[in-house]
Amino acid sequence: MSASGFPVAKPLPSVWTEEPHVLDDYRSAETLSGEFDIAIIGSGFSGVSTAYHILKISSTAPAVVLLEARSHCSGATGRNGGHIKPDTYYSTTKYERIYGSEQASKLQKFESSQVLAVKELVESEGLDCDFHVTRAVDVYMDPDHARQTYAAYVKLRDSGFFDLKDVAYTDSSSAERISGVKGAQSLFSFTAAYLWPRKMVLGLLQRLIQQHDVKAYAQTPVAKVSKSRDSAGFWTIFTSRGNLRARKIVYATNGYTAALLPQYSRKIVPVRGVCSHITTPRGQNSPHLPNTYSLRFGGANYDYLVPRPDGSIVVGGARQTFLHDRDLWFNTVRDDQRMSMAADKYFQNYMQQHFRGWEDSKATTKRVWTGVMGYTSDYMPHIGEVPDMPGQYIIAGFTGRGMAYILLASKALSRMIVEGIDYEQTELPAMFESTKERLSSSESELENEFSGVWNLKEKDHAGDFVAPILRARL
């Protein structure tokens, strides 16, 4: 990781950030000072959604300020695949083993409710962001992995603890024909959505600025926060444009959290992922993808595909090309750098290779970029009051699943901030709470999972090493 762990200055442009927005570098004033009721560090989905819910439920009009180190919404929200995909079945078996059936079921229902919650937000606020409800199609490419996953699914279904009514299964006899994916062994499908994530967040931020006089400052990195409150109950926030005081602080900092809160080192780790934008020549007819996809090659090796209304495809993943090289992706914030030549090459002819009917599409990779996610040591986000720091709150560490967590998580956190309720009263899954126990634990399931693939020598087909090891671990 960089010496500081703070965001680097000029990240590679993504498909979402290449189009300028009026709020890109918006600042309410050139210098920053004054007192605020609530300061939110980070203007991605977590930060803006938290501000939205705070103002929605407040009986008064609190003074709110958002601080962003780079352009607004230029972090993970502006660099992901634009996919709202709940984990309705795949990881549930693992969570049931770790947390028990009751909490695993609560988590599954929480994720499943996000799609329609985002739909309601987009429609109620009139946000122009290419939002579409669809089906997510998980396609299994490895026969053993397909059989193991189906067996786990049947066990969940028969237990009676989990709501799987929305999940549909298709076996090998028709998986390839229905999915259009060459060599498909089986598939599961369920309700999901896709959108232009940065347009949604910046559209919401624009409404907060215009309707609620929210202050927002881009290109204003926070250097540090005072170690204690002053006699009037204010924390001091030190930024590149001046200092401000706030009664309450929200860290919506995801992979950058430990730079400001060192107690979250190893608990929220910056992890890079890679994503691409695939297009076809104008006038070239390419098959329409009505669904979003995940192609699961075994274990933790999978790609995700999100169709765009213009016929292009956003494809992310390529883990087979870099997981073995820890320094490329783990504990690094360098989203200003490409992942590797192997990752870039991975997406060439991707649609022609994997999808029926795309052989003559002339689909080609237009852009490849990286993004920084916040992976937690136990795979659960940290939400709630920062332990031993009254008046400071955190909503971070979504382990690549922020689009399926953030909206309702921020709504619950806002109740803690405005109404003063305890975490237990929010009805969030218990394992999301940021606690002393989680911060003091020396264990890291994240590091344990990937330790077997690090520092392996690269071969032409790195997946030959990676896939069997990760299959064994998962």
Coordinates of C-alpha atoms in Angstrom, one line a residue:
M1 CA 0.0 0.0 0.0
S2 CA 1.1 3.6 -0.4
A3 CA 2.8 5.0 2.6
S4 CA -0.3 7.0 3.6
G5 CA -3.1 4.7 2.6
F6 CA -5.0 7.8 1.3
P7 CA -6.5 8.0 -2.2
V8 CA -4.0 8.6 -4.9
A9 CA -4.4 11.8 -7.0
K10 CA -5.4 10.7 -10.5
P11 CA -7.1 7.3 -10.8
L12 CA -7.6 5.7 -14.2
P13 CA -10.9 6.8 -15.8
S14 CA -13.7 4.2 -15.7
V15 CA -16.6 3.9 -18.0
W16 CA -18.6 5.9 -15.4
T17 CA -16.1 8.7 -14.8
E18 CA -15.0 9.4 -18.3
E19 CA -18.1 11.5 -18.9
P20 CA -17.8 14.9 -17.1
H21 CA -20.4 15.9 -14.5
V22 CA -21.1 19.4 -13.2
L23 CA -20.4 18.2 -9.6
D24 CA -17.1 16.5 -10.4
D25 CA -15.0 19.1 -8.5
Y26 CA -17.8 21.0 -6.9
R27 CA -16.9 23.0 -3.7
S28 CA -19.4 25.1 -1.7
A29 CA -16.5 27.5 -1.1
E30 CA -12.8 27.7 -1.8
T31 CA -11.8 27.6 1.9
L32 CA -13.4 25.5 4.6
S33 CA -14.2 26.5 8.1
G34 CA -17.0 26.7 10.5
E35 CA -19.1 24.4 12.7
F36 CA -21.4 21.6 11.5
D37 CA -23.7 19.2 13.1
I38 CA -22.5 16.3 11.0
A39 CA -19.4 15.9 8.8
I40 CA -19.3 12.9 6.4
I41 CA -16.0 11.9 5.0
G42 CA -16.5 10.3 1.6
S43 CA -19.0 11.3 -1.1
G44 CA -19.6 7.9 -2.7
F45 CA -22.8 5.9 -2.3
S46 CA -22.3 5.4 1.5
G47 CA -21.6 9.1 2.3
V48 CA -24.3 10.6 0.1
S49 CA -26.9 8.0 1.0
T50 CA -26.2 8.6 4.7
A51 CA -26.6 12.3 4.3
Y52 CA -29.9 11.7 2.4
H53 CA -31.4 9.6 5.2
I54 CA -30.2 11.9 7.9
L55 CA -32.0 14.8 6.3
K56 CA -35.0 12.7 5.5
I57 CA -35.7 11.7 9.1
S58 CA -34.5 14.8 10.9
S59 CA -37.2 17.0 12.4
T60 CA -34.9 19.9 12.3
A61 CA -32.4 20.9 9.5
P62 CA -28.9 19.8 10.7
A63 CA -25.9 21.4 9.1
V64 CA -24.3 18.6 7.0
V65 CA -21.0 18.7 5.1
L66 CA -19.4 16.1 2.8
L67 CA -15.7 16.0 2.3
E68 CA -14.1 14.1 -0.6
A69 CA -10.4 13.6 -1.3
R70 CA -10.8 13.6 -5.1
S71 CA -13.7 14.3 -7.4
H72 CA -17.1 13.5 -5.9
C73 CA -18.0 9.8 -6.2
S74 CA -14.7 8.9 -7.8
G75 CA -13.9 5.9 -5.5
A76 CA -15.4 2.4 -5.5
T77 CA -18.9 3.7 -6.5
G78 CA -17.5 5.4 -9.6
R79 CA -15.4 2.4 -10.5
N80 CA -17.5 -0.7 -10.0
G81 CA -19.6 -2.7 -12.4
G82 CA -22.9 -1.0 -11.7
H83 CA -24.5 -4.2 -10.4
I84 CA -27.0 -4.5 -7.6
K85 CA -26.8 -8.2 -7.0
P86 CA -27.9 -9.7 -3.7
D87 CA -26.2 -12.9 -2.5
T88 CA -29.4 -15.0 -2.2
Y89 CA -27.9 -18.4 -1.9
Y90 CA -24.2 -18.8 -2.7
S91 CA -22.5 -17.6 0.5
T92 CA -25.4 -18.4 2.8
T93 CA -24.0 -21.9 3.6
K94 CA -20.8 -20.3 4.9
Y95 CA -22.6 -17.6 6.8
E96 CA -24.9 -20.2 8.4
R97 CA -21.8 -22.2 9.6
I98 CA -20.2 -19.1 11.1
Y99 CA -23.1 -17.1 12.4
G100 CA -26.0 -19.6 12.7
S101 CA -29.2 -20.0 10.8
E102 CA -31.1 -17.1 12.3
Q103 CA -28.4 -14.5 11.5
A104 CA -27.6 -16.0 8.1
S105 CA -31.3 -15.8 7.2
K106 CA -31.5 -12.2 8.3
L107 CA -28.5 -11.3 6.2
Q108 CA -30.1 -13.1 3.2
K109 CA -33.3 -11.2 3.6
F110 CA -31.5 -7.9 4.1
E111 CA -29.6 -8.3 0.8
S112 CA -32.6 -9.4 -1.1
S113 CA -34.5 -6.3 -0.1
Q114 CA -32.0 -3.9 -1.6
V115 CA -33.0 -4.1 -5.2
L116 CA -36.5 -2.8 -4.7
A117 CA -35.3 -0.3 -2.1
V118 CA -32.9 1.3 -4.7
K119 CA -35.7 1.2 -7.3
E120 CA -37.9 3.1 -4.9
L121 CA -35.2 5.7 -4.3
V122 CA -34.5 6.2 -8.0
E123 CA -38.2 6.6 -8.8
S124 CA -39.1 8.8 -5.8
E125 CA -36.2 11.2 -6.4
G126 CA -36.4 11.1 -10.2
L127 CA -32.8 10.0 -10.6
D128 CA -31.6 9.6 -14.2
C129 CA -29.2 6.7 -13.9
D130 CA -30.2 4.0 -16.4
F131 CA -31.7 1.8 -13.7
H132 CA -33.1 -1.5 -14.8
V133 CA -34.5 -4.5 -12.8
T134 CA -33.4 -7.7 -14.3
R135 CA -32.3 -11.3 -13.4
A136 CA -28.9 -12.2 -12.3
V137 CA -27.7 -15.4 -13.9
D138 CA -24.9 -17.3 -12.1
V139 CA -23.4 -19.7 -14.6
Y140 CA -21.3 -22.6 -13.4
M141 CA -18.5 -23.7 -15.7
D142 CA -16.8 -26.4 -13.6
P143 CA -18.8 -29.6 -13.2
D144 CA -17.5 -30.3 -9.6
H145 CA -18.2 -26.8 -8.5
A146 CA -21.7 -27.0 -10.1
R147 CA -22.5 -30.2 -8.2
Q148 CA -21.2 -28.9 -4.9
T149 CA -23.2 -25.7 -5.2
Y150 CA -26.4 -27.5 -6.1
A151 CA -26.0 -29.8 -3.1
A152 CA -25.5 -26.9 -0.8
Y153 CA -28.6 -25.1 -2.3
V154 CA -30.8 -28.2 -1.8
K155 CA -29.7 -28.3 1.9
L156 CA -30.6 -24.7 2.3
R157 CA -33.9 -25.1 0.6
D158 CA -34.8 -28.1 2.7
S159 CA -33.8 -26.6 6.0
G160 CA -36.8 -24.2 5.9
F161 CA -34.8 -21.3 7.4
F162 CA -34.2 -19.5 4.1
D163 CA -36.5 -17.8 1.6
L164 CA -35.4 -19.1 -1.8
K165 CA -38.6 -18.5 -3.7
D166 CA -36.9 -16.1 -6.0
V167 CA -34.1 -18.4 -6.9
A168 CA -34.5 -20.6 -10.0
Y169 CA -32.2 -23.5 -10.9
T170 CA -31.4 -25.0 -14.3
D171 CA -29.3 -28.2 -14.7
S172 CA -26.8 -29.1 -17.3
S173 CA -29.4 -30.4 -19.8
S174 CA -30.4 -26.9 -20.8
A175 CA -28.0 -24.5 -19.0
E176 CA -26.0 -23.6 -22.1
R177 CA -29.1 -23.0 -24.3
I178 CA -30.9 -20.9 -21.7
S179 CA -27.9 -18.9 -20.6
G180 CA -26.2 -18.6 -24.0
V181 CA -22.8 -19.4 -22.3
K182 CA -20.7 -22.0 -23.9
G183 CA -20.0 -24.9 -21.7
A184 CA -22.4 -24.0 -19.0
Q185 CA -22.9 -26.8 -16.5
S186 CA -25.8 -25.3 -14.5
L187 CA -27.2 -21.9 -13.5
F188 CA -29.1 -20.1 -10.8
S189 CA -31.1 -17.0 -11.4
F190 CA -32.7 -14.4 -9.2
T191 CA -33.8 -10.7 -9.1
A192 CA -31.1 -8.1 -9.5
A193 CA -30.6 -4.7 -11.1
Y194 CA -28.1 -2.6 -12.9
L195 CA -27.5 1.1 -13.3
W196 CA -25.1 4.0 -13.8
P197 CA -23.9 4.2 -10.2
R198 CA -22.2 7.5 -10.3
K199 CA -25.1 9.2 -12.0
M200 CA -27.4 8.0 -9.3
V201 CA -25.2 9.2 -6.5
L202 CA -24.3 12.6 -8.0
G203 CA -28.0 13.1 -8.9
L204 CA -28.9 12.5 -5.3
L205 CA -26.0 14.8 -4.1
Q206 CA -27.3 17.6 -6.4
R207 CA -30.7 17.4 -4.7
L208 CA -29.1 17.6 -1.3
I209 CA -27.2 20.7 -2.2
Q210 CA -30.1 22.4 -3.9
Q211 CA -32.9 21.4 -1.5
H212 CA -31.1 21.1 1.9
D213 CA -28.1 23.4 1.6
V214 CA -25.7 20.5 2.2
K215 CA -22.2 21.7 1.8
A216 CA -19.8 19.6 -0.3
Y217 CA -16.1 19.8 -1.0
A218 CA -14.3 17.9 -3.7
Q219 CA -10.5 17.8 -3.9
T220 CA -10.4 18.3 -0.1
P221 CA -8.6 15.4 1.5
V222 CA -9.0 15.0 5.3
A223 CA -5.5 14.7 6.8
K224 CA -6.6 13.8 10.4
V225 CA -9.2 14.2 13.1
S226 CA -8.6 15.4 16.6
K227 CA -8.0 12.8 19.2
S228 CA -10.7 14.1 21.5
R229 CA -13.6 16.5 21.5
D230 CA -13.3 20.0 22.8
S231 CA -15.1 21.4 25.7
A232 CA -18.1 22.3 23.5
G233 CA -18.4 18.8 22.2
F234 CA -16.9 19.3 18.8
W235 CA -14.3 17.2 16.9
T236 CA -11.8 19.1 14.8
I237 CA -11.3 17.9 11.2
F238 CA -8.1 19.0 9.5
T239 CA -8.2 19.3 5.7
S240 CA -6.1 20.7 2.9
R241 CA -8.5 23.7 2.6
G242 CA -8.8 24.5 6.3
N243 CA -10.2 23.1 9.4
L244 CA -13.8 22.6 10.6
R245 CA -15.5 21.5 13.7
A246 CA -18.3 18.9 13.8
R247 CA -20.4 17.4 16.6
K248 CA -20.6 14.1 14.8
I249 CA -18.5 12.5 12.1
V250 CA -19.3 9.7 9.7
Y251 CA -16.5 7.7 8.1
A252 CA -17.8 6.6 4.7
T253 CA -14.2 5.8 3.7
N254 CA -14.4 2.1 2.7
G255 CA -10.9 0.9 1.6
Y256 CA -9.2 4.1 2.9
T257 CA -10.6 3.8 6.5
A258 CA -7.4 2.8 8.2
A259 CA -5.6 5.9 7.0
L260 CA -7.8 8.0 9.4
L261 CA -8.7 5.2 11.9
P262 CA -5.5 3.1 12.4
Q263 CA -7.5 0.7 14.6
Y264 CA -9.1 -0.6 11.4
S265 CA -5.7 -1.7 10.0
R266 CA -6.1 -5.4 8.8
K267 CA -9.8 -5.1 9.7
I268 CA -10.6 -3.1 6.5
V269 CA -8.0 -3.7 3.8
P270 CA -7.8 -1.8 0.5
V271 CA -8.2 -4.4 -2.2
R272 CA -7.9 -3.7 -6.0
G273 CA -10.2 -5.2 -8.5
V274 CA -10.2 -4.9 -12.3
C275 CA -13.0 -4.1 -14.7
S276 CA -13.5 -3.5 -18.4
H277 CA -15.8 -2.0 -20.9
I278 CA -16.5 -4.1 -24.1
T279 CA -18.1 -2.5 -27.2
T280 CA -19.0 -3.5 -30.7
P281 CA -18.5 -1.4 -33.8
R282 CA -21.4 1.0 -34.7
G283 CA -23.9 -0.7 -36.9
Q284 CA -22.7 -4.1 -35.9
N285 CA -25.5 -6.3 -34.7
S286 CA -24.6 -8.1 -31.4
P287 CA -27.0 -10.3 -29.4
H288 CA -28.9 -8.6 -26.7
L289 CA -28.1 -9.7 -23.1
P290 CA -31.4 -9.3 -21.2
N291 CA -29.8 -10.4 -17.9
T292 CA -26.7 -9.7 -15.8
Y293 CA -24.2 -12.6 -15.5
S294 CA -21.6 -14.2 -13.3
L295 CA -19.4 -16.9 -14.9
R296 CA -18.1 -19.0 -12.0
F297 CA -15.1 -21.0 -13.0
G298 CA -14.6 -22.6 -9.6
G299 CA -14.0 -21.3 -6.0
A300 CA -13.3 -17.6 -5.9
N301 CA -12.6 -17.4 -9.6
Y302 CA -15.5 -15.7 -11.3
D303 CA -16.3 -12.8 -13.7
Y304 CA -19.4 -10.6 -13.7
L305 CA -21.1 -9.1 -16.7
V306 CA -23.4 -6.1 -16.8
P307 CA -25.1 -5.1 -20.1
R308 CA -25.5 -1.4 -20.9
P309 CA -28.5 0.1 -22.7
D310 CA -26.3 1.1 -25.6
G311 CA -25.4 -2.6 -26.2
S312 CA -21.9 -2.5 -24.6
I313 CA -20.9 -4.8 -21.7
V314 CA -19.1 -4.1 -18.5
V315 CA -17.1 -7.1 -17.5
G316 CA -15.1 -7.4 -14.2
G317 CA -13.1 -10.1 -12.6
A318 CA -10.0 -11.7 -14.3
R319 CA -8.9 -13.0 -10.9
Q320 CA -7.1 -15.9 -12.4
T321 CA -4.5 -13.5 -13.8
F322 CA -3.5 -11.7 -10.5
L323 CA -4.6 -13.4 -7.3
H324 CA -1.3 -15.2 -6.9
D325 CA 0.6 -11.9 -6.9
R326 CA -0.3 -10.3 -3.5
D327 CA 1.4 -7.0 -4.2
L328 CA -0.7 -6.4 -7.2
W329 CA -4.1 -6.3 -5.5
F330 CA -3.9 -6.7 -1.7
N331 CA -3.4 -3.8 0.7
T332 CA -2.9 -1.3 -2.1
V333 CA -4.7 1.9 -3.1
R334 CA -3.1 2.3 -6.5
D335 CA -6.2 2.7 -8.7
D336 CA -4.0 5.0 -10.9
Q337 CA -2.3 1.9 -12.3
R338 CA -3.4 -1.0 -14.5
M339 CA -3.4 -4.4 -12.8
S340 CA -1.2 -6.2 -15.3
M341 CA -0.8 -7.0 -19.0
A342 CA -2.3 -10.4 -18.3
A343 CA -5.5 -8.8 -16.9
D344 CA -5.7 -6.5 -19.9
K345 CA -5.4 -9.4 -22.3
Y346 CA -7.9 -11.4 -20.4
F347 CA -10.9 -9.4 -21.7
Q348 CA -9.9 -9.5 -25.3
N349 CA -12.4 -11.6 -27.3
Y350 CA -14.2 -12.3 -24.1
M351 CA -17.7 -12.3 -25.5
Q352 CA -16.7 -14.3 -28.6
Q353 CA -15.0 -16.9 -26.4
H354 CA -17.8 -17.4 -23.8
F355 CA -21.1 -16.4 -25.4
R356 CA -23.0 -18.1 -28.3
G357 CA -23.9 -15.8 -31.1
W358 CA -21.1 -13.3 -30.4
E359 CA -18.5 -15.0 -32.7
D360 CA -18.9 -12.4 -35.5
S361 CA -19.7 -9.4 -33.2
K362 CA -16.3 -7.8 -33.5
A363 CA -16.6 -7.0 -29.8
T364 CA -13.5 -5.4 -28.4
T365 CA -12.2 -4.1 -25.1
K366 CA -12.5 -0.3 -25.1
R367 CA -11.2 0.4 -21.6
V368 CA -9.8 -1.4 -18.6
W369 CA -9.5 0.1 -15.1
T370 CA -8.9 -0.8 -11.5
G371 CA -10.8 0.2 -8.4
V372 CA -10.2 0.1 -4.6
M373 CA -12.6 -1.9 -2.5
G374 CA -12.6 -2.3 1.3
Y375 CA -12.4 -6.0 2.2
T376 CA -12.9 -6.8 5.9
S377 CA -11.0 -9.5 7.8
D378 CA -14.3 -11.4 8.5
Y379 CA -16.1 -10.4 5.2
M380 CA -18.8 -8.3 7.1
P381 CA -19.0 -4.5 6.8
H382 CA -18.4 -2.3 9.8
I383 CA -21.4 -0.2 10.6
G384 CA -22.3 1.8 13.8
E385 CA -20.5 3.9 16.3
V386 CA -16.7 3.7 16.3
P387 CA -15.8 1.8 19.5
D388 CA -14.6 4.2 22.3
M389 CA -15.2 7.3 20.1
P390 CA -18.6 8.7 20.9
G391 CA -20.1 10.8 18.2
Q392 CA -18.0 9.1 15.5
Y393 CA -19.6 6.6 13.2
I394 CA -18.5 4.2 10.4
I395 CA -20.1 2.7 7.3
A396 CA -17.4 1.0 5.4
G397 CA -15.8 -2.4 4.5
F398 CA -18.3 -3.8 2.0
T399 CA -15.9 -6.5 0.5
G400 CA -17.0 -5.7 -3.0
R401 CA -20.7 -5.9 -2.2
G402 CA -21.5 -2.3 -1.4
M403 CA -24.3 -1.9 -4.0
A404 CA -26.2 -4.7 -2.3
Y405 CA -25.7 -3.3 1.2
I406 CA -25.4 0.4 1.4
L407 CA -28.8 2.0 0.9
L408 CA -30.6 0.2 3.7
A409 CA -27.4 0.1 5.9
S410 CA -27.1 3.9 5.6
K411 CA -30.8 4.3 6.5
A412 CA -30.3 2.3 9.7
L413 CA -27.1 4.2 10.6
S414 CA -28.9 7.5 10.1
R415 CA -31.4 6.5 12.8
M416 CA -28.5 5.9 15.2
I417 CA -27.1 9.3 14.4
V418 CA -30.3 11.3 14.5
E419 CA -32.5 9.4 16.9
G420 CA -29.8 8.1 19.2
I421 CA -31.0 4.5 19.1
D422 CA -28.7 1.6 19.8
Y423 CA -27.4 -0.7 17.1
E424 CA -29.7 -3.5 18.2
Q425 CA -32.7 -1.3 17.5
T426 CA -31.8 -0.9 13.9
E427 CA -32.6 -4.5 12.9
L428 CA -29.4 -4.7 10.9
P429 CA -27.7 -8.1 10.9
A430 CA -25.8 -8.4 14.2
M431 CA -22.5 -9.2 12.5
F432 CA -22.3 -5.8 10.8
E433 CA -21.8 -3.9 14.1
S434 CA -18.4 -2.5 14.5
T435 CA -17.3 -3.7 17.9
K436 CA -14.3 -3.9 20.2
E437 CA -14.2 -7.6 19.8
R438 CA -14.0 -7.4 16.0
L439 CA -11.2 -4.8 16.2
S440 CA -9.2 -6.7 18.8
S441 CA -9.3 -10.1 17.1
S442 CA -6.0 -11.2 15.6
E443 CA -7.7 -13.6 13.2
S444 CA -8.3 -12.7 9.5
E445 CA -10.4 -15.1 7.5
L446 CA -9.5 -12.9 4.5
E447 CA -5.8 -13.5 4.8
N448 CA -6.3 -17.2 5.6
E449 CA -8.4 -17.7 2.5
F450 CA -5.9 -16.2 0.1
S451 CA -2.6 -17.2 1.8
G452 CA -2.3 -20.4 -0.3
V453 CA -2.2 -18.5 -3.6
W454 CA 0.2 -15.7 -2.7
N455 CA 3.8 -15.6 -3.9
L456 CA 3.3 -18.4 -6.4
K457 CA 5.4 -18.0 -9.6
E458 CA 3.4 -16.7 -12.5
K459 CA 2.8 -19.1 -15.4
D460 CA 1.1 -18.5 -18.7
H461 CA -2.0 -19.9 -17.1
A462 CA -2.0 -18.7 -13.6
G463 CA -5.5 -20.1 -13.1
D464 CA -4.0 -23.6 -13.2
F465 CA -2.5 -22.8 -9.8
V466 CA -5.2 -20.6 -8.3
A467 CA -8.5 -22.4 -9.1
P468 CA -7.8 -25.7 -7.3
I469 CA -6.5 -24.0 -4.2
L470 CA -9.4 -21.6 -3.9
R471 CA -11.8 -24.4 -4.6
A472 CA -10.4 -26.4 -1.7
R473 CA -10.6 -23.4 0.6
L474 CA -14.2 -22.5 -0.2

